[in-house]
Phi, psi and omega in degrees: 000183176295159177293321172297289174329328187264348172285303198292327179303317162321307179295322192270345139314293160330279193320302203283322159312309187225353153010268191289333188268331177253327187080230195280352174278356178289311170290330161306311171287334171304312179300348196266324183295314194284330189266332192302330177307310188289009181272005181279336168305351202267330186276352183304322176301317173285002165231137167319175188297296211285327178279001145312293164321320196271316203284310178285155195040054180232229180341279226295349195260010189245175185307325185281338170276327183283309182304301177309307188277310194301326176297343186268327180276340172292319176297346180257344196263331176281336185271311161325298188257071204253016168249358145293164193255357175312331176044160205298327166321286197314314188297311190309339189267332184306307190291328182317299172299312152334308196266348189264328185290299179314330187263338173289298182312323166280327173314344199260329184287208178251013169311296177098158207215123168279075174288342180239033179298134354267010171289351165180131198265019166295145186290106184286124141234148183264328157074025181254338181210149186278146182326329180226111169228141171298310178305331172285322197278321210277305196293335166301321175305280194316319165300310179294324167292312163313313168326300193320298179320316197292121157321162191283334183268005197268136173284340180298329184296322165298315184302320169298316183291321175309315199291317191288309193287329174293323173310293214284325169278350192270327187275350157286341173285311183288345181292316175293307170334297212285313173301325186288322184309307185284334183288347186269338170279298190298316182295338184266344165302283163323310157306325179283339173269357173063024162277119186278134175228176193244326194171149196219146172243139162231160212196152162310137167280171191282111175118339182221187199212020196255300185267122151238181205217144168210153186236086188256134172298075193282208185263341163238024172183224174212148175262105182237141190216156173228152168224164187224142163277003172259006179287168188267316181266182120296012188269139171240137180268087189265143160302150168234170172195109189304148178255002166045064131331325177300329201251025168260005199272338149278021183239329187327139167087357177296136178293318179290335179295308190300346181275315179297314177300331175296323188296332176290341169080019174111353194245081182219151162247163168211135165247191178269153179271153184287335176264298198212130170107185176232165166250134168252120183243136186278092195282359176301300188282347172065199171261142178289328168248030188294342159318326168240169197301129198105310183080189181221198149282150175293115173342292173253118173232128187251105180297136184209130199210146156276112173275187209274015169256001176092359165285135181313119169242153175213136199225146177260131160240103178285130197235152156210147178299151165284101179258135175208192195303317201279334164295327177279340174261351164297310198285335171292329177303325168295302193306300172313342191060034169273002175197089175263165208288000000 
């Protein structure tokens, strides 16, 4: 999730663990605990494209990191605030829960989180919430900020914070229900149209959990469709993208290329680059505005080529549509079921 959401989640967890002992200091250190895992991005200037993709959401987002680092920071905070009665174990629990809730929330998004690093580098992803979702974050912020204005011994403070945790958790659970409903529609539509597939990824579109998209892996490519829980009909029009794996043959065997393909979990297509090399489209994120006629460019594209010395080069290309009032109105119409593709 975005940094602001992780800060608020960490602050709320800190309050739940040590708020009665430390007041707003618990919120502050909870917010810091919720931020620490994302500090792995500070290593980006020293890493190439594939290394960045591999390193982010790995070490600092793992259960191993939480178990190893939490006691160390817990001890330091215990010594720093020795006059308080929070104690070593409470501080340790604050950091442990701050780290693990951060990692688990990230696992709900599309990116994937290496929870079991270093034993397994698979990116766990549940695909049930977009990386930025106002309905998750805004109520969370409102209740946590309100709680901060009350005395640490106030029962109202605890009720506000507990409400924040309950609402946010309830929304996450509801997103799984919505995902299940969308999946039922996708599976039936694929079956009715005689489209064979081996697996699929479904996920919400940006900023909501009402409009969902599916990418189903066929024999030689992928079927993509959209469905809003507000749609009047369950008729889905699927687009097909050929995978064109044969374009990879001149580059296969390169460790970084194989790692890049592994990160996409096999959900990628390949096309010739305009000048040199190839483009690899990461279909886990799809086209930013594929829900409307004409679609758009893939959100994450990787340009791969060999330089004059024969070394493999990788460049990430991020595509974004032009966001304006007209775009947002059209998007809202699609979410609300007023316009189906």
